């Protein structure tokens, strides 16, 4: 009984945490380049709807994921144009983009509500899936779940161990200095935001064609904003984002599991669990180390590009 | 304004004045939906009702708006419908009640019909269909089908009307299977398909082999059950079974078509009056979906016999003695919990695993 509970809890945590991880990584990359994107929710929704529509028409979930990534990238490129080239305020533009994404995705998706799809297939990892308890919890999932942690590691590697990553971080800390050193802040921010859009699109696709296998308006239900908060939680570190996303996913899974098991706690209290847990961790970590935010986060580079 | 626009305006004005204008519809009906009309759930049931009305009364025109937020936006949408000539408005969501009451008081000549409302004015009528009897019947069918004796329900929020439905369901299940229990998971929201999928999976992992759902759209939960080889019961809309060809048990659904036709006829002939309409199994507002392949023939005939008892008033879903799931007696032997008091049902009956608040 306990084993079944643990298996279900961990499996639910992994499924709930995966879209959060992709979305958090997207925001980490953008913010490392100095751009706050509060429109992440809208970018995810564009990915979710385009991925779903493509899957309906092609019958291929892989094509859906690809289309979702491209849609996310295109939508975030629009954001990049507004905040980098047009030098618009990042916070206001992000919120406008969020509402734009909510409306546009609803418009695109309206004829597709209630259309059945097969969605991403569950893949059993041979051998590992037979491990008691943890096997079925961790190794019977769709491909995007398996890819999530490697993508986080790759993001960490790209940001901290490549020249491109150095440029991204330099632009995020001090675009003037980066410019003086021969880097183009404009090009770097565009690259970072397009890459972020790819990941946010995949996050949305995982919701619509991986988990729910249906399209519903505003189906991200605030996960884009949770991801923005998880970036702070993760201190702009891709590896810490893994912990943050799965901790939050675990809290969502835990509250549903506790209810399914009939634990006598009010559903209203259980519904707060993920947020209470986040606050507790933030409070515990609050005083540790120096402030980790990129130095020029949210500031618009006014110099030459 | 350019010359062409001026000419067009003048011609239109002339046509209107001389009565050569295109034939006006006899009645324009406006309907507001809180979600999408293809959700295979609550909203689609209302939208299908309005389509049925159009088939019955081809001379009636419909203005239909989806995804209207509950609040000031709803008021504006209703006012714009009235400006476009609507004389009957159906604000088809519980949360539209207050906005509709305000608009109704400003436009006494326009008639309103609100689902589930608890307040009325002379030009606003309220309607709903009593669902506990239907849930009792679904519970009977599910109680006969389940092998693990565990039925899982994914529910948006612990609202008294939902608790009443769950209680009736469990009582129906127990009436044919004393070991049947109903487990609840509240998602805290009417629309979050990813969370619904996780909740459904959690219930299946706890051993449930039948799933039911009370959120806006049943699609995700019904599909999740089907994929895991479990059974499902539906709510709101008859078409949900296409998502579970194997595991479908049955569902209850609202069939508003005849009622909307009656409302439109009443507005046309001037007999519209404000009343509180509460439909039931016996009339045409509530339908039981056809049984799926999983339901054995003897269970189907048991359910149908009970249905006739409900219709004939010979049975009541909340017949005492009833205890809640903490052991407190809630309805004494020989008494019933009145269906008009469902708003006060803040407890869960014995056999339901879950917290009412």
XYZ file of C-alpha atoms in Angstrom:
662
model
C 0.000 0.000 0.000
C 2.797 2.422 0.951
C 4.767 1.262 -2.080
C 1.800 1.952 -4.351
C 1.394 5.390 -2.773
C 5.084 6.219 -3.231
C 5.061 5.017 -6.826
C 1.998 7.079 -7.663
C 3.361 10.116 -5.814
C 6.699 10.081 -7.613
C 5.117 9.406 -11.016
C 2.717 12.305 -10.478
C 5.546 14.579 -9.340
C 7.558 13.826 -12.460
C 4.582 14.436 -14.753
C 3.569 17.673 -12.989
C 7.141 18.923 -12.732
C 8.224 18.363 -16.331
C 6.357 21.254 -18.014
C 7.421 23.494 -15.106
C 11.053 22.541 -15.660
C 11.006 23.373 -19.377
C 9.276 26.668 -18.668
C 11.671 27.539 -15.822
C 14.701 26.813 -18.020
C 13.217 29.073 -20.686
C 12.918 31.921 -18.206
C 16.402 31.269 -16.780
C 17.976 31.657 -20.226
C 16.056 34.854 -20.970
C 16.779 36.413 -17.589
C 20.459 35.457 -17.760
C 20.523 37.632 -20.894
C 18.903 40.406 -18.883
C 15.312 40.082 -20.115
C 12.351 39.340 -17.817
C 9.515 37.707 -19.743
C 6.225 37.788 -17.846
C 4.588 36.600 -21.073
C 5.854 33.060 -20.562
C 2.286 31.893 -19.922
C 1.263 33.157 -23.357
C 4.262 31.549 -25.056
C 3.414 28.221 -23.383
C -0.186 28.503 -24.539
C 0.936 29.123 -28.124
C 3.092 26.017 -27.889
C 0.246 24.017 -26.362
C -2.284 24.969 -29.032
C 0.004 24.743 -32.061
C 1.350 21.405 -30.820
C -2.166 20.058 -30.343
C -3.470 21.294 -33.705
C -0.436 19.874 -35.508
C -0.890 16.528 -33.758
C -4.557 16.421 -34.787
C -3.689 17.046 -38.433
C -0.547 14.965 -38.799
C -1.337 12.227 -36.285
C 2.257 12.577 -35.109
C 2.985 13.793 -31.593
C 6.639 14.319 -32.562
C 5.556 16.729 -35.292
C 3.373 18.403 -32.677
C 6.294 18.944 -30.308
C 8.428 20.333 -33.130
C 5.690 22.715 -34.263
C 5.098 23.793 -30.652
C 8.790 24.597 -30.197
C 8.832 26.636 -33.414
C 5.631 28.466 -32.455
C 7.078 29.297 -29.044
C 10.279 30.538 -30.648
C 8.386 32.702 -33.137
C 6.167 34.173 -30.426
C 9.157 34.926 -28.214
C 10.991 36.453 -31.206
C 8.106 38.912 -31.380
C 8.731 39.705 -27.705
C 12.433 40.107 -28.451
C 11.693 42.547 -31.254
C 9.528 44.632 -28.911
C 11.902 44.754 -25.954
C 15.266 44.658 -27.752
C 14.705 46.583 -30.983
C 11.769 48.769 -29.960
C 13.165 49.108 -26.409
C 9.734 48.671 -24.858
C 9.347 48.158 -21.120
C 9.882 44.463 -20.435
C 7.295 43.999 -17.701
C 4.473 45.752 -19.566
C 5.348 44.051 -22.852
C 5.468 40.661 -21.174
C 2.025 41.076 -19.644
C 0.611 42.302 -22.957
C 2.174 39.301 -24.680
C 0.635 36.995 -22.091
C -2.888 38.257 -22.787
C -2.191 38.205 -26.513
C -1.140 34.557 -26.226
C -4.234 33.672 -24.208
C -6.513 35.208 -26.830
C -4.667 34.016 -29.907
C -4.348 30.445 -28.629
C -8.070 30.402 -27.776
C -8.863 31.575 -31.300
C -6.635 28.974 -32.946
C -7.777 26.194 -30.640
C -11.550 26.817 -30.645
C -12.332 24.349 -33.489
C -10.132 21.695 -31.850
C -11.701 21.472 -28.396
C -12.844 17.920 -27.821
C -10.812 16.446 -30.690
C -9.302 13.144 -29.545
C -5.567 12.512 -30.083
C -3.287 9.658 -29.101
C -0.621 12.075 -27.921
C 2.889 11.291 -26.773
C 3.386 7.574 -26.217
C 4.573 6.190 -22.898
C 7.947 4.557 -23.325
C 9.088 1.881 -20.908
C 12.822 1.969 -20.339
C 13.861 -1.675 -20.708
C 15.283 -3.074 -17.486
C 14.958 0.083 -15.383
C 11.152 -0.025 -15.580
C 11.214 -3.354 -13.723
C 12.875 -1.925 -10.585
C 10.314 -2.209 -7.760
C 8.441 1.025 -6.930
C 10.871 3.464 -8.578
C 10.872 1.677 -11.935
C 7.235 2.279 -12.833
C 7.365 5.708 -11.160
C 10.357 7.031 -13.092
C 10.742 4.937 -16.221
C 7.281 4.650 -17.741
C 6.810 8.133 -19.181
C 6.781 9.999 -22.466
C 9.951 11.152 -24.218
C 9.650 14.778 -23.070
C 9.821 13.643 -19.431
C 13.061 11.739 -20.062
C 14.517 14.675 -21.978
C 13.738 17.280 -19.297
C 16.692 16.732 -16.941
C 19.236 16.294 -19.779
C 17.942 19.547 -21.284
C 18.468 21.250 -17.910
C 22.024 19.916 -17.749
C 22.634 21.036 -21.333
C 21.324 24.498 -20.457
C 23.686 24.654 -17.487
C 26.576 23.563 -19.701
C 25.700 26.069 -22.415
C 25.365 28.957 -19.960
C 28.444 28.253 -17.836
C 30.877 26.318 -19.996
C 30.643 27.845 -23.478
C 31.707 31.176 -24.959
C 28.098 31.760 -25.989
C 26.957 31.283 -22.412
C 29.629 33.697 -21.219
C 28.291 36.265 -23.679
C 24.720 35.696 -22.477
C 25.703 36.178 -18.854
C 27.887 39.186 -19.690
C 24.979 40.857 -21.478
C 22.708 40.104 -18.535
C 25.171 41.529 -16.026
C 26.407 44.546 -17.941
C 25.521 45.019 -21.613
C 27.761 48.083 -21.942
C 30.811 46.103 -20.895
C 29.787 43.219 -23.129
C 29.431 45.621 -26.010
C 32.855 47.125 -25.304
C 34.293 43.622 -25.329
C 33.015 43.157 -28.876
C 29.730 41.359 -28.221
C 26.438 42.492 -29.700
C 23.878 42.643 -26.879
C 21.105 42.694 -29.473
C 22.206 39.464 -31.168
C 22.806 37.707 -27.857
C 19.420 38.682 -26.439
C 17.650 37.593 -29.619
C 19.411 34.212 -29.493
C 18.602 33.727 -25.825
C 14.935 34.649 -26.255
C 14.418 32.439 -29.313
C 15.964 29.520 -27.433
C 13.753 30.328 -24.449
C 10.726 30.365 -26.756
C 11.611 26.888 -28.039
C 11.651 25.522 -24.490
C 8.479 27.345 -23.413
C 6.704 25.984 -26.496
C 7.783 22.471 -25.542
C 6.504 23.096 -22.001
C 3.093 23.937 -23.412
C 3.124 20.963 -25.759
C 3.832 18.631 -22.863
C 0.626 19.820 -21.194
C -1.602 19.484 -24.255
C -0.223 16.400 -26.017
C 1.676 14.720 -23.186
C -0.330 15.004 -19.966
C -3.920 16.077 -20.673
C -4.069 14.961 -24.335
C -6.681 17.621 -24.933
C -6.802 21.331 -25.696
C -8.669 23.698 -23.403
C -8.490 27.459 -23.279
C -5.894 28.807 -20.829
C -4.984 25.242 -19.955
C -1.604 26.342 -18.570
C -3.615 27.615 -15.575
C -0.860 29.903 -14.250
C 2.109 27.562 -14.735
C 3.921 30.283 -16.724
C 3.885 32.532 -13.681
C 4.899 29.710 -11.360
C 7.899 29.192 -13.645
C 8.864 32.872 -13.353
C 8.775 32.461 -9.569
C 10.737 29.211 -9.778
C 13.559 31.111 -11.503
C 14.011 33.191 -8.361
C 13.671 30.034 -6.306
C 16.409 28.419 -8.435
C 18.591 31.521 -8.182
C 18.960 31.640 -11.978
C 20.733 28.254 -11.915
C 19.508 25.581 -14.393
C 20.502 22.721 -12.074
C 18.642 24.242 -9.134
C 15.665 24.619 -11.477
C 15.488 20.810 -11.634
C 15.035 20.685 -7.874
C 12.570 23.574 -7.872
C 10.354 22.256 -10.658
C 10.143 18.724 -9.289
C 9.658 19.935 -5.722
C 6.722 22.021 -6.862
C 5.434 19.191 -9.070
C 5.833 16.878 -6.097
C 3.735 19.165 -3.923
C 0.957 19.224 -6.561
C 1.131 15.440 -6.806
C 1.227 15.031 -3.020
C -1.939 17.036 -2.431
C -3.852 15.016 -5.036
C -2.466 11.718 -3.706
C -3.357 12.571 -0.123
C -6.933 13.278 -1.186
C -7.136 10.064 -3.224
C -5.931 8.169 -0.155
C -8.575 9.800 1.973
C -6.286 11.644 4.382
C -8.561 13.756 6.602
C -7.222 17.201 5.736
C -9.351 19.927 4.131
C -8.956 20.083 0.328
C -8.551 23.851 0.656
C -5.527 23.389 2.910
C -4.074 20.733 0.599
C -4.537 23.034 -2.393
C -2.221 25.578 -0.735
C 0.478 22.978 -0.147
C 2.676 23.742 -3.200
C 2.667 27.451 -2.404
C 3.249 27.024 1.316
C 6.144 24.703 0.542
C 7.642 27.260 -1.868
C 7.382 29.998 0.740
C 9.000 27.768 3.332
C 11.936 26.944 1.065
C 12.355 30.586 0.025
C 12.349 31.634 3.664
C 14.911 28.963 4.548
C 17.187 29.900 1.650
C 16.536 33.609 1.857
C 19.651 34.717 3.700
C 22.072 32.386 1.955
C 24.819 33.768 -0.243
C 24.808 36.916 -2.281
C 21.979 38.126 -4.443
C 22.032 35.970 -7.548
C 19.986 38.024 -10.004
C 21.743 39.188 -13.185
C 22.927 42.782 -12.704
C 21.057 44.340 -15.600
C 17.890 42.262 -15.351
C 14.940 44.174 -16.719
C 16.978 47.155 -17.868
C 16.848 48.222 -21.489
C 20.243 48.578 -23.156
C 20.286 52.067 -24.636
C 23.708 51.970 -26.272
C 24.658 51.112 -29.798
C 24.098 47.595 -30.894
C -16.707 59.246 -43.627
C -16.247 58.843 -47.358
C -18.883 59.342 -50.023
C -19.659 55.643 -50.370
C -20.318 55.249 -46.682
C -22.670 58.237 -46.721
C -24.609 56.796 -49.646
C -24.845 53.410 -47.943
C -26.085 55.006 -44.746
C -28.691 57.062 -46.588
C -29.952 54.056 -48.557
C -30.161 51.990 -45.373
C -32.043 54.774 -43.600
C -34.431 55.056 -46.519
C -35.054 51.315 -46.580
C -35.684 51.240 -42.865
C -38.069 54.213 -43.032
C -40.074 52.822 -45.909
C -40.182 49.326 -44.501
C -38.349 47.728 -47.432
C -35.679 46.492 -45.029
C -34.859 42.788 -45.082
C -37.405 40.751 -43.114
C -36.719 41.123 -39.399
C -36.666 37.906 -37.397
C -39.662 37.540 -35.115
C -37.405 37.156 -32.099
C -33.706 37.435 -31.395
C -32.374 35.274 -28.551
C -29.008 36.059 -26.962
C -27.053 33.365 -25.111
C -23.804 33.805 -23.157
C -21.487 30.884 -22.430
C -18.791 30.926 -19.767
C -16.587 28.491 -21.715
C -16.314 26.893 -25.095
C -19.387 25.364 -26.753
C -17.379 22.356 -27.904
C -16.276 21.284 -24.401
C -18.407 18.111 -24.459
C -19.638 19.343 -21.091
C -21.664 22.051 -19.396
C -21.413 24.667 -22.142
C -22.051 22.318 -25.029
C -25.250 21.139 -23.339
C -26.564 24.733 -23.357
C -25.367 25.331 -26.925
C -27.084 22.153 -28.135
C -30.258 23.299 -26.403
C -30.217 26.563 -28.311
C -29.592 24.689 -31.587
C -32.606 22.492 -30.859
C -34.666 25.633 -30.276
C -33.546 26.986 -33.653
C -34.634 23.770 -35.342
C -38.041 23.978 -33.657
C -38.480 27.696 -34.369
C -36.628 28.615 -37.588
C -37.938 32.186 -37.434
C -35.942 32.860 -34.262
C -32.444 34.298 -34.649
C -29.645 33.606 -32.162
C -26.723 35.727 -30.988
C -24.282 33.378 -29.260
C -21.137 34.518 -27.416
C -18.606 32.134 -25.869
C -16.017 32.641 -23.124
C -17.694 35.583 -21.441
C -16.124 36.267 -18.017
C -18.560 36.393 -15.092
C -18.821 40.025 -14.063
C -18.921 43.431 -15.727
C -17.993 41.909 -19.109
C -21.142 39.794 -19.007
C -23.233 42.936 -18.401
C -21.704 44.639 -21.415
C -22.274 41.597 -23.634
C -25.927 41.430 -22.564
C -26.432 45.155 -23.209
C -24.895 44.879 -26.657
C -27.197 41.930 -27.422
C -30.174 44.060 -26.388
C -28.953 46.894 -28.624
C -28.828 44.385 -31.483
C -32.459 43.536 -30.848
C -32.391 40.559 -28.472
C -35.636 40.219 -26.496
C -34.779 36.966 -24.686
C -31.388 36.470 -23.027
C -30.006 33.272 -21.555
C -26.942 34.000 -19.399
C -25.968 30.329 -19.203
C -23.724 30.238 -16.169
C -24.365 30.405 -12.442
C -22.002 33.383 -12.042
C -23.983 35.487 -14.506
C -26.867 35.841 -12.034
C -25.934 39.202 -10.501
C -24.977 40.862 -13.818
C -28.190 39.506 -15.379
C -30.319 40.850 -12.511
C -28.790 44.306 -12.956
C -29.360 44.311 -16.727
C -32.883 42.902 -16.264
C -33.790 45.790 -13.990
C -32.508 48.314 -16.546
C -34.425 46.683 -19.440
C -37.809 45.514 -18.083
C -39.084 44.773 -21.609
C -36.358 42.151 -22.197
C -36.863 38.654 -20.752
C -34.117 36.633 -19.078
C -33.777 32.951 -18.200
C -30.972 31.981 -15.808
C -29.826 28.432 -14.979
C -29.547 27.665 -11.291
C -30.368 31.151 -10.056
C -31.729 31.624 -6.532
C -33.106 35.156 -7.051
C -35.717 36.334 -9.520
C -37.241 39.572 -10.822
C -40.454 39.863 -12.898
C -38.573 39.567 -16.202
C -36.005 36.999 -15.043
C -37.003 33.374 -14.668
C -34.771 30.653 -13.247
C -34.459 27.024 -14.270
C -32.451 23.959 -13.396
C -32.893 20.219 -13.311
C -32.568 18.220 -10.124
C -29.596 15.903 -10.532
C -29.358 13.711 -7.373
C -31.843 11.102 -8.688
C -29.749 10.793 -11.829
C -26.538 10.456 -9.836
C -28.220 7.792 -7.696
C -28.948 5.800 -10.862
C -25.378 6.246 -12.134
C -24.150 5.045 -8.745
C -26.267 1.900 -9.055
C -24.817 1.127 -12.486
C -21.259 1.855 -11.296
C -21.778 -0.215 -8.133
C -22.724 -3.197 -10.289
C -19.764 -2.749 -12.646
C -16.905 -2.089 -10.187
C -14.737 -5.054 -9.241
C -12.449 -3.269 -6.780
C -15.450 -1.625 -5.032
C -13.664 1.714 -5.336
C -15.045 4.531 -7.449
C -13.043 7.711 -7.922
C -14.519 11.151 -8.505
C -12.581 14.179 -9.759
C -14.503 17.239 -8.568
C -13.713 20.926 -9.004
C -14.689 22.280 -5.585
C -16.590 21.106 -2.497
C -19.800 22.998 -3.370
C -22.976 21.769 -1.663
C -24.711 20.849 -4.952
C -21.712 18.749 -5.967
C -21.576 17.108 -2.533
C -25.274 16.255 -2.930
C -24.577 14.600 -6.287
C -21.697 12.594 -4.821
C -23.833 11.550 -1.839
C -26.638 10.387 -4.106
C -24.113 8.518 -6.243
C -22.644 6.683 -3.247
C -26.114 5.840 -1.889
C -27.032 4.402 -5.286
C -23.814 2.393 -5.449
C -24.353 1.049 -1.904
C -27.931 0.074 -2.660
C -26.627 -2.598 -5.047
C -23.133 -3.143 -3.623
C -22.722 -2.567 0.145
C -18.934 -2.576 -0.178
C -18.784 0.229 -2.752
C -16.932 3.367 -1.688
C -16.497 6.657 -3.504
C -13.182 8.502 -3.247
C -12.992 12.226 -3.979
C -10.204 14.401 -5.257
C -10.898 18.138 -5.501
C -8.763 19.961 -8.059
C -9.695 23.438 -6.810
C -10.560 24.675 -10.303
C -13.119 24.031 -13.040
C -10.537 23.948 -15.806
C -7.020 22.537 -15.513
C -6.855 19.419 -17.688
C -3.278 18.532 -16.723
C -4.209 18.556 -13.021
C -7.362 16.547 -13.773
C -5.234 13.923 -15.514
C -2.909 13.693 -12.499
C -5.876 13.486 -10.112
C -7.509 10.756 -12.203
C -4.257 8.796 -12.263
C -3.925 9.138 -8.482
C -7.418 7.680 -8.012
C -6.721 4.805 -10.394
C -3.453 4.123 -8.548
C -5.456 3.905 -5.313
C -7.425 1.044 -6.830
C -10.451 2.810 -8.296
C -11.744 1.086 -11.430
C -14.587 3.516 -12.167
C -14.057 7.277 -12.540
C -16.584 10.068 -12.479
C -16.053 13.768 -12.980
C -17.628 17.105 -12.042
C -15.557 19.771 -13.796
C -16.371 21.848 -16.899
C -15.243 19.293 -19.445
C -15.213 15.534 -18.759
C -12.871 14.766 -21.663
C -9.565 14.412 -19.801
C -10.831 12.230 -16.956
C -12.926 9.982 -19.201
C -9.984 9.549 -21.592
C -7.569 8.802 -18.747
C -9.886 6.088 -17.414
C -10.298 4.571 -20.863
C -6.561 4.468 -21.448
C -6.012 2.591 -18.186
C -8.807 0.130 -18.933
C -11.087 1.575 -16.248
C -14.766 2.530 -16.495
C -16.263 5.987 -16.447
C -19.509 7.852 -15.831
C -20.247 11.219 -17.390
C -22.124 14.396 -16.547
C -23.546 17.437 -18.360
C -23.466 16.307 -21.982
C -24.575 13.159 -23.778
C -21.749 13.108 -26.323
C -18.991 12.343 -23.778
C -19.119 8.607 -24.366
C -17.273 8.885 -27.662
C -14.116 9.354 -25.562
C -14.591 5.980 -23.861
C -16.037 3.430 -26.285
C -15.112 0.470 -24.030
C -15.297 1.762 -20.473
C -18.381 3.960 -20.707
C -21.032 3.090 -18.122
C -23.542 5.913 -18.475
C -23.984 9.547 -17.698
C -26.656 12.081 -16.986
C -26.974 15.093 -19.176
C -29.014 18.248 -19.489
C -31.272 18.474 -22.526
C -32.357 22.090 -22.609
C -33.788 22.171 -26.159
C -37.488 21.860 -25.349
C -37.260 24.298 -22.447
C -35.518 26.931 -24.603
C -38.184 26.412 -27.264
C -40.878 26.991 -24.625
C -39.144 30.177 -23.402
C -38.961 31.540 -26.967
C -42.633 30.695 -27.644
C -43.642 32.393 -24.370
C -41.780 35.575 -25.288
C -43.368 35.510 -28.763
C -46.931 35.110 -27.484
C -46.478 37.291 -24.408
C -47.090 34.563 -21.829
C -43.552 34.687 -20.346
C -43.600 34.818 -16.562
C -40.970 34.655 -13.862
C -40.935 31.331 -12.053
C -38.509 28.810 -10.614
C -38.490 25.794 -12.910
C -36.937 22.643 -11.472
C -36.879 19.770 -13.910
C -36.388 16.138 -13.013
C -35.954 12.684 -14.503
C -39.633 12.551 -15.388
C -39.607 15.525 -17.754
C -37.531 16.482 -20.759
C -34.727 18.482 -19.108
C -32.571 15.592 -17.960
C -31.526 12.513 -19.878
C -29.742 9.334 -18.900
C -27.153 8.410 -21.508
C -27.385 4.946 -23.085
C -25.542 2.276 -21.104
C -22.122 1.249 -22.364
C -21.082 -2.337 -23.138
C -19.705 -2.833 -19.599
C -23.117 -2.652 -17.912
C -24.742 -6.092 -17.471
C -28.368 -6.482 -18.526
C -29.645 -7.137 -14.984
C -28.023 -3.925 -13.755
C -29.637 -1.959 -16.568
C -33.076 -3.295 -15.685
C -32.512 -2.564 -11.962
C -31.571 1.023 -12.811
C -34.570 1.449 -15.085
C -36.925 0.120 -12.398
C -35.509 2.619 -9.879
C -35.840 5.366 -12.434
C -39.573 4.646 -12.698
C -39.822 4.746 -8.889
C -38.167 8.180 -8.820
C -40.426 9.457 -11.583
C -43.518 8.126 -9.827
C -42.435 9.700 -6.520
C -42.212 6.281 -4.858
C -38.513 6.687 -4.023
C -36.242 9.492 -2.818
C -32.450 9.620 -3.205
C -31.892 10.870 0.353
C -34.143 8.523 2.321
C -33.249 8.316 6.027
C -31.622 7.010 8.092
C -28.407 8.573 6.744
C -25.099 9.015 8.533
C -22.272 11.215 7.311
C -18.752 9.858 6.854
C -17.756 10.860 10.385
C -20.603 8.811 11.883
C -22.970 11.675 12.720
C -26.627 11.011 11.959
C -27.845 13.559 9.391
C -31.266 12.269 8.339
C -33.493 10.359 10.776
C -35.208 7.091 9.858
C -38.439 7.720 8.017
C -37.423 11.230 6.964
C -35.884 12.517 3.750
C -33.415 15.327 3.005
C -35.537 17.686 0.900
C -34.250 18.274 -2.630
C -35.081 21.966 -2.265
C -32.462 22.248 0.510
C -29.483 20.918 -1.457
C -27.679 24.220 -0.951
C -27.371 23.261 2.731
C -25.859 19.822 2.144
C -22.405 20.392 3.609
C -21.611 16.801 4.584
C -20.598 13.610 2.812
C -22.522 10.416 3.335
C -21.037 7.292 4.921
C -18.983 5.452 2.310
C -17.571 8.563 0.666
C -13.843 9.010 1.316
C -13.189 12.733 1.242
C -13.479 16.022 3.102
C -16.534 18.231 2.588
C -14.584 21.417 3.379
